[in-house]
Amino acid sequence: MTTDKRLIEEYIPIKAISAEASREKSIRHGHISTLHLWWARRPLVASRAAVFAALIPADAQPQLIDPQSRENAPYTINKFMIDLCKWEVRPEVLEEARRLIRESYPDNPPKVLDMFAGGGSIPLEALRLGCEAYALDLNPVAHIIELATLVYPQKYGAKLADDVRTWGEWVLERVRAEVGDLYPLIRDPEIAPQNDSLTPNPSPAGEGRRAKQMRMFQEAEQLEMDLPDAAEGDDDDPLDGTSADVPFGYVQPVAYLWTRTVTCPNPVCRAVVPLVRQTWMKKKKGDNVALAMLPHPTENRMAFYVRKARDPEDFGFDPAAFSERGNSVCGRCGSTVDSRYIKLEGKAGRIGAQMMAAVCVHSHPRSKLYLSPDEHNLPVPNDEAIRARIEALTAETGITPPDEEIETNPRSMDNEQYGVTHWSSLFTSRQLYMLLNFALYIRDSFSIMCRQGLDDEYAKAICTYLAFALDKATDRNSTLCNWDLSSANGRLGHTFTRQSLPMNWDFAEANPFSGAGGDLELAIKGVYRVIPHAVFGKPANVQRGSATKQPFLDEVFDIVVTDPPYYDNVSYSNLSDYFYVWLKRSIGAHFPEHFSNELTPKKNEAIVALYRHDGVRDQARVYYESMMFSAFQEAHRILKPEGLITTVYAHKTTAGWSTLIDAMRTSGFAITEAWPLDTELKSRSVAMNTAALASSFFLVARKREDTITIGDYANDVQPDMARIVAERVKFFLEMGITGADLNIAAVGAGLAPYTRYARVELPNGDELGAAAYLDEVQGEVVRVLLGEAVKADKATQFYIMGRGYYGEAWVDFDEVNTLARATGIELDTGAVSLVRGRSGLVEKKGSKVRLRDYRERGEDERLGLPSAERPKAPLIDVLHRLLWLAENDNSGISDLLAESMPDKYLLRLSAQTLAGRALAAEPTPGAVRDERTPEQRAIDSLLASWRRVVDEGRLV
């Protein structure tokens, strides 16, 4: 091999790949993301692009004919990559990619390592491209996911999916027989009398567990007869809740809506107080359903009543205006029930739960019906009886509820504040009993498979996928699931809607046998349908271990492509404990080396976790920096001299980036290129109504030559950095990359001159650190983007950049403060803090900020005038006051201009920059849409009369 440029160092079609990566996020059937939840898993097409482009020379020429070519011409490498990086890649395109890789590595398939393999996307794509793939991760949950993604499908083939389906059905029927009576059908109140419902009390377990196990072993010889055929119906009594067939006169519950409760602190009242946040059940134009909360006529509590309305205003109450931030009001006496009291009650074990409603379906037609237990005799689970069944199950089988403690993690969880300190506390007793039975029958199935003659390893693989189905079920069957109103008719939400487990006050409980969200059969299907999509190549080499001490020989890998932990973004080990405790109960005996500990390992996890360092940020930061340095030092050791490392990164703070850059540079790597790829689904919860970062960044690096040691910033680094930034800003703008993504993408490209040296020195001999260099690069990006407007004051520069990046959105403080620092100012420190006062340039609420416009600031009579802190007022202050006066009191314009004495050229230039394009592009021929903000329209009016109003001072 030579050190010739690889394709990823020259050019990749980022716009096309970004579009496909974003689209992939919405693909469900067959995608590995549906196999098991893992946080921040990379899209497959982006992973494929990173692996392929890192292996192929920049001048590679595909020999495959482009089907869209008019002259039967071969693919250009650009067009070929676009077709290769699609979810539905054509077989001939994939085979040509493999041929190009074989041509580049004629002796042996290239070795590709992901040292933070997580969900397995990167090594899976390496396998797809015909490489020898290696996956390493410290977390046992991630390791098992990697086995099920990178080893079992390749080892056993598509037959594995059929057997997982067969044994999944076997497990499902036994779980249904054990717990189906806890989810009975309900008599249709539109047909039957309201007091004629199925009895809600659970029946005893009946046949003993050991007797059932013996019967299962005896029936093992006739397993085919014991398993139901998918095409046949269920002969069981349809009224026992075990059948998806709903007979006439009955409805089937698909979800139960609950609210947490406390006792009123008023000693005279002591009513049961619901902590419900909102009572919406359906939000659809002309068809709305919500619950009204009123005092119960005979009991000392609140009751819930189903209300329907064509228009939400017709309800007579606001369904979203109940408890807020954990604070509530007693509906019977009016006493305040604040969060402090609720936390004390929670820690004392006195937070309860009350069923508010059941969401049901008719069989014919299959439509939703909303019923309240205060209006109908609904089956409410007998919690005490179910707890007795759990205790009997534990005594007979040894399986226990997941009573392991939840690690205190204030960044991702707040449940501990309310007394939820153990993982079992996140489930209702009914959910616990159902999930424990699921885990137990997975364990039982292994013994029966082996008695049937299945190989132990093969049976273990099948059980692993069944355990994944159990984990999928826990994601839809916990007290952290909400009633999701993003669907017009409402639907059951997930436990993990984001990378955290926050407390909620109203939750939805699934019926696991209803065919709707949370259904166990759907969880099993979601698992076995993935397997055929991963059947290619030979199994990967999957190992569990730390990236800081890798179990590989020196200089064996051709490339490393990895997605490391992003500073303090995700507490992987803490969150994955949620699944670890269930995997331990279902398949822990098959993987004793991975499930012998109480919970997942925390000590060597590479994240900034203040809660593990007594809240001392510097200690947490230093720990993370040392872990990242060790990981990249190991990558440098195991990578071949001519090899590449591509690091995926998406953090938004200088601290995160400087840590990564320092780790790579000090371990001997020089960055050669950086590419932004938009990998996020636009409708994701963290992106909606915010200006969240859209892109992941591919930082490409090589081993630095030993002869290159010290670089002079003024002569060696800064000129090259300025040239690269200017080129890349232009390129990225042409690619449609804007906002914070543009800034960080240009910064990433500007890292190359700096990381070329082991040490970069300022003219006085001091070393220029990574954080300081990042500030220099960001400043250069600002200068390029602002052009002539860079001559304006720093506050005005910041405002112009901020409007271009974020518009009117609320944004994370850290992200905006990074931009402010790039222009040379601080948001909330110093005498001229931008968030100070009612007319401050920036409004701050908690950890979010947004820019104020002229309508919010301009009424302040002192805005734009000199002050003791600012002898020269920022141009943006003058402009905002000027815009307000032009609309409301133009007689004050002359006094403003006379006292502030702004540079009128720069003032007008700033106004023109903020005005932007007058009109957006035409969405359809002839239909022009004006998308300017009120401030832009006001600027347009002012610019139209600028000479008369500002230059000449004539106001009429």
CSV table of C-alpha atoms in Angstrom, one decimal, residues 289-442:
chain,number,residue,atom,x,y,z
A,289,VAL,CA,-61.2,13.8,23.1
A,290,ALA,CA,-59.9,14.7,26.6
A,291,LEU,CA,-60.6,13.9,30.2
A,292,ALA,CA,-62.3,16.3,32.5
A,293,MET,CA,-61.2,16.1,36.2
A,294,LEU,CA,-63.9,16.8,38.8
A,295,PRO,CA,-64.4,16.0,42.5
A,296,HIS,CA,-65.8,12.5,43.0
A,297,PRO,CA,-69.4,12.7,44.3
A,298,THR,CA,-68.9,10.2,47.1
A,299,GLU,CA,-65.2,9.5,47.6
A,300,ASN,CA,-62.4,11.8,48.7
A,301,ARG,CA,-60.6,12.0,45.4
A,302,MET,CA,-60.9,13.3,41.9
A,303,ALA,CA,-62.8,11.5,39.1
A,304,PHE,CA,-62.2,11.5,35.4
A,305,TYR,CA,-64.8,11.8,32.7
A,306,VAL,CA,-64.4,11.4,28.9
A,307,ARG,CA,-65.4,14.5,27.0
A,308,LYS,CA,-65.6,15.0,23.2
A,309,ALA,CA,-65.6,18.2,21.3
A,310,ARG,CA,-65.4,19.4,17.7
A,311,ASP,CA,-63.4,22.4,18.8
A,312,PRO,CA,-61.0,22.2,21.9
A,313,GLU,CA,-62.5,25.5,23.2
A,314,ASP,CA,-65.8,23.7,23.6
A,315,PHE,CA,-64.4,21.5,26.4
A,316,GLY,CA,-64.7,24.4,28.9
A,317,PHE,CA,-61.3,23.5,30.4
A,318,ASP,CA,-57.7,23.2,29.1
A,319,PRO,CA,-56.6,19.6,28.9
A,320,ALA,CA,-53.0,20.6,29.0
A,321,ALA,CA,-53.3,22.9,32.1
A,322,PHE,CA,-53.0,20.6,35.1
A,323,SER,CA,-49.8,19.9,37.0
A,324,GLU,CA,-46.7,21.7,35.8
A,325,ARG,CA,-43.0,20.9,36.7
A,326,GLY,CA,-44.2,18.5,39.4
A,327,ASN,CA,-46.5,21.2,41.0
A,328,SER,CA,-50.2,20.6,41.4
A,329,VAL,CA,-53.3,21.8,43.2
A,330,CYS,CA,-55.8,19.8,45.2
A,331,GLY,CA,-59.1,19.8,43.3
A,332,ARG,CA,-61.1,19.4,46.5
A,333,CYS,CA,-59.7,22.1,48.8
A,334,GLY,CA,-57.4,24.1,46.5
A,335,SER,CA,-54.2,23.6,48.5
A,336,THR,CA,-51.0,23.8,46.6
A,337,VAL,CA,-49.1,20.5,46.2
A,338,ASP,CA,-45.6,21.6,45.3
A,339,SER,CA,-42.7,19.6,44.0
A,340,ARG,CA,-40.9,19.7,47.3
A,341,TYR,CA,-43.8,17.9,49.0
A,342,ILE,CA,-44.1,15.4,46.2
A,343,LYS,CA,-40.5,14.5,46.4
A,344,LEU,CA,-40.8,13.9,50.2
A,345,GLU,CA,-43.9,11.8,49.6
A,346,GLY,CA,-42.0,9.8,46.9
A,347,LYS,CA,-39.0,9.2,49.1
A,348,ALA,CA,-41.4,7.9,51.8
A,349,GLY,CA,-43.0,5.5,49.3
A,350,ARG,CA,-46.3,7.3,49.3
A,351,ILE,CA,-46.7,8.2,45.6
A,352,GLY,CA,-49.6,6.1,44.2
A,353,ALA,CA,-51.4,5.7,40.9
A,354,GLN,CA,-54.9,6.0,39.7
A,355,MET,CA,-56.4,4.8,36.4
A,356,MET,CA,-57.9,7.6,34.4
A,357,ALA,CA,-59.1,5.8,31.3
A,358,ALA,CA,-58.8,2.8,29.0
A,359,VAL,CA,-58.3,3.1,25.3
A,360,CYS,CA,-60.2,0.3,23.6
A,361,VAL,CA,-60.9,-0.9,20.1
A,362,HIS,CA,-63.9,-2.5,18.4
A,363,SER,CA,-63.1,-5.5,16.2
A,364,HIS,CA,-65.5,-4.5,13.4
A,365,PRO,CA,-64.9,-1.7,12.5
A,366,ARG,CA,-61.6,-1.4,14.2
A,367,SER,CA,-62.1,2.0,15.8
A,368,LYS,CA,-61.0,3.5,19.2
A,369,LEU,CA,-63.2,3.9,22.1
A,370,TYR,CA,-62.3,5.9,25.3
A,371,LEU,CA,-63.7,4.7,28.6
A,372,SER,CA,-63.2,6.0,32.1
A,373,PRO,CA,-63.4,3.7,35.2
A,374,ASP,CA,-65.4,6.5,36.9
A,375,GLU,CA,-68.1,6.2,34.2
A,376,HIS,CA,-67.9,2.4,33.5
A,377,ASN,CA,-67.2,-0.7,35.6
A,378,LEU,CA,-63.8,-1.3,34.1
A,379,PRO,CA,-61.4,-4.0,35.2
A,380,VAL,CA,-58.8,-2.3,37.4
A,381,PRO,CA,-55.9,-4.7,38.3
A,382,ASN,CA,-55.7,-6.0,41.9
A,383,ASP,CA,-52.2,-4.9,42.7
A,384,GLU,CA,-52.0,-6.9,46.0
A,385,ALA,CA,-53.0,-10.2,44.2
A,386,ILE,CA,-50.5,-9.6,41.4
A,387,ARG,CA,-47.7,-9.0,43.9
A,388,ALA,CA,-48.6,-12.3,45.6
A,389,ARG,CA,-48.3,-14.0,42.2
A,390,ILE,CA,-44.9,-12.4,41.7
A,391,GLU,CA,-43.7,-13.6,45.1
A,392,ALA,CA,-44.9,-17.1,44.3
A,393,LEU,CA,-43.1,-17.0,40.9
A,394,THR,CA,-39.9,-16.0,42.6
A,395,ALA,CA,-40.2,-18.7,45.3
A,396,GLU,CA,-40.8,-21.4,42.8
A,397,THR,CA,-38.3,-20.5,40.0
A,398,GLY,CA,-35.8,-18.1,41.6
A,399,ILE,CA,-36.4,-15.4,39.1
A,400,THR,CA,-36.6,-12.0,40.8
A,401,PRO,CA,-37.9,-8.5,39.9
A,402,PRO,CA,-35.0,-6.2,38.8
A,403,ASP,CA,-34.3,-4.7,42.2
A,404,GLU,CA,-30.8,-3.5,41.3
A,405,GLU,CA,-30.3,0.2,42.3
A,406,ILE,CA,-30.4,2.9,39.7
A,407,GLU,CA,-27.2,4.9,39.6
A,408,THR,CA,-27.8,8.5,40.6
A,409,ASN,CA,-27.4,10.5,37.4
A,410,PRO,CA,-28.9,14.0,37.5
A,411,ARG,CA,-28.0,14.7,33.9
A,412,SER,CA,-30.2,11.9,32.4
A,413,MET,CA,-32.6,10.9,35.2
A,414,ASP,CA,-34.5,12.6,38.0
A,415,ASN,CA,-36.5,9.6,39.3
A,416,GLU,CA,-34.3,9.3,42.4
A,417,GLN,CA,-35.7,12.6,43.7
A,418,TYR,CA,-39.1,11.0,43.9
A,419,GLY,CA,-38.1,7.8,45.6
A,420,VAL,CA,-37.7,5.7,42.4
A,421,THR,CA,-34.3,4.2,43.2
A,422,HIS,CA,-34.6,0.7,41.8
A,423,TRP,CA,-35.2,-0.5,38.3
A,424,SER,CA,-38.2,-2.5,39.3
A,425,SER,CA,-39.8,0.7,40.5
A,426,LEU,CA,-40.2,1.8,36.8
A,427,PHE,CA,-42.9,-0.9,36.2
A,428,THR,CA,-46.4,-1.6,37.4
A,429,SER,CA,-46.9,-4.9,39.2
A,430,ARG,CA,-48.9,-6.1,36.2
A,431,GLN,CA,-46.0,-5.2,33.9
A,432,LEU,CA,-43.4,-6.8,36.2
A,433,TYR,CA,-45.4,-10.1,36.3
A,434,MET,CA,-45.8,-10.2,32.5
A,435,LEU,CA,-42.1,-9.4,31.8
A,436,LEU,CA,-40.8,-11.8,34.4
A,437,ASN,CA,-42.8,-14.6,32.8
A,438,PHE,CA,-41.4,-13.6,29.4
A,439,ALA,CA,-37.9,-13.8,30.8
A,440,LEU,CA,-38.6,-17.1,32.5
A,441,TYR,CA,-40.0,-18.8,29.4
A,442,ILE,CA,-37.0,-17.7,27.4
